[in-house]
Amino acid sequence: MTEPAGGPADRVAGRGRDDSGEVLARVVREHAGRLAAGLISLLGDFSAAEDLVQDAIETALRRWPVEGIPDRPDAWLFTVARRRGLDVLRRESNYRAKLAQLRWPEPAQTDDRLRLIFTCCHPALAPAAQIALTLRVVCGLSTQQIAAAFVVPEATVAQRITRAKKKITEAGIPYRVPAADELPTRLQAVLAVIYLLFNEGYLSSTAERAQARDLVDDAEWLAALLAGLMPGEPEVVGLLALIRLHRARGPARFDAHEELVLLADQDRSLWDRTAIDEAGALLVRTARAHRRPGPYQLQAAIAACHAEAASFEATDWAQILVLYDMLLHLAPSPVTRLHRAIALGYTQGPEAALAELDDLQEVLARYPLLHATRAELLRGLGRAEQARACDERALALTANPAQQRLLRQRLAWT
Amino acid sequence: MKYVLMFVETEQFAKELEAMGELEQRAAYEAVGRWFADHADKITHHTHLAPVHTATTVRLQGGGEPVVTDGPFVEGKEVISGFAEVEVADLDEALKLARSWPACPIVEIRPVS
């Protein structure tokens, strides 16, 4: 099993990054989730607790850069939240009595945070609200940060969060970890939220890169937290390994001019080999211990095949094809078929891959990677004109500036 | 918390029910009876509504004369066929009940305020 999730601040320090702003954000995020979880279970009121947390975070972000990060950030935040709560709720004797009795449990029960995640990702909430609420309550992001990361108006995010909190209270969504028999379905929602965060950050269809990296950080942190809290769930570990494998290859994804570099052209010496080995070993251990393969473990296994290849030419495409077949069996999707077709291209040649893509033309008509892949395969067959047309189609469909530049370069060369 | 589970029938479901043999139909009704019996301790009240062709809708328009029309308030292929009021701990328990509902394919859950 994975080591329990080290606090994000530890991770930052551990990787030798020296960015006090980032450390500050990390410390806040780490403790926001714990504080929210603690206050909700003490107060029994999701909305009231969450408002207190946001107040405390805002105070911290104002004062810490000036005064320095306190020795016990969690206790500091708790004191501010409690004081603020007493101020705000002076009128409500009920809360006042409760707040006056509050003691900050140390250490906060990890179980509380698990409850928090499951409440934020309750299927009775709309998916967009699940994401916004998780980022806000578990990771402590502000409405403004969430809005920037997903490129939606701040008012929209605020409204989603307000509506979701209202529904939690009024519809009676419980603050608890689902029972064992509910877990498989409910865990899916939680994993989907973390996966979406990761994808949004990694592929960043629209977001600025700095914010996108934050989302990937948050996704990894949440996955590690969940893996520490639910060691018996191999899919959680699968998702964590998947995120870590992609991150390990991150430094080679962009060149000095912030241009996207394709897998085949990446400088593999920039990959974090230690992280790749660790994630790979974690994945294998989990798979052996549980023998319950699932979509996240399989995706991670595919990522591991790529990451462990010494060169692009050395990629074990046959193994990747097998993994895609298993993945398609467990979780059929046109995008997975597209990726399998790419592997097929390397094992059986471009014609076989093109035939597969023909079937996907309609469902993935608006998916840029379909057209970019077609272009590659057609170019391999010397059909340059058709390839150009496909690249142009892909270019028209992507909003990601790095992808756009890459496609433009390709169009300029050929 | 108190919730109302609203059972929503679809045209497809009605057709399937009609197409069933007598034995199958009886089994389907028995399943519903069993569901009510199994959860009797949580169900405070329940009613089956008369078929949708008996529905009449009154639209009270601000100021003007109310308009009375034949049929349910939503023109659609999905109609509420009955409801049950239940007393449970929270939404998850209400969801659990709704998940075990053996008849029509849609159940809307609303807290009773």
PDB file of C-alpha atoms in Angstrom, chain A residues 122 170-174 176 186, chain B residues 1 3 90-92 95-96 111:
ATOM      1  CA  HIS A 122     -22.882  12.895  -3.467  1.00  0.00           C
ATOM      2  CA  GLU A 170     -32.516  21.012   2.646  1.00  0.00           C
ATOM      3  CA  ALA A 171     -32.590  17.648   0.903  1.00  0.00           C
ATOM      4  CA  GLY A 172     -30.982  15.948   3.892  1.00  0.00           C
ATOM      5  CA  ILE A 173     -27.779  14.740   2.212  1.00  0.00           C
ATOM      6  CA  PRO A 174     -25.972  13.062   5.100  1.00  0.00           C
ATOM      7  CA  ARG A 176     -21.069  10.336   6.327  1.00  0.00           C
ATOM      8  CA  ARG A 186     -20.446   6.071  -4.536  1.00  0.00           C
TER       9      ARG A 186
ATOM     10  CA  MET B   1     -36.666  13.623   7.790  1.00  0.00           C
ATOM     11  CA  TYR B   3     -39.757  12.748   2.115  1.00  0.00           C
ATOM     12  CA  ASP B  90     -31.674  11.262   5.467  1.00  0.00           C
ATOM     13  CA  LEU B  91     -31.578  11.342   1.690  1.00  0.00           C
ATOM     14  CA  ASP B  92     -29.407   8.235   1.527  1.00  0.00           C
ATOM     15  CA  LEU B  95     -32.554   6.697  -1.947  1.00  0.00           C
ATOM     16  CA  LYS B  96     -32.180   3.179  -0.644  1.00  0.00           C
ATOM     17  CA  PRO B 111     -38.141  16.456   1.219  1.00  0.00           C
TER      18      PRO B 111
END
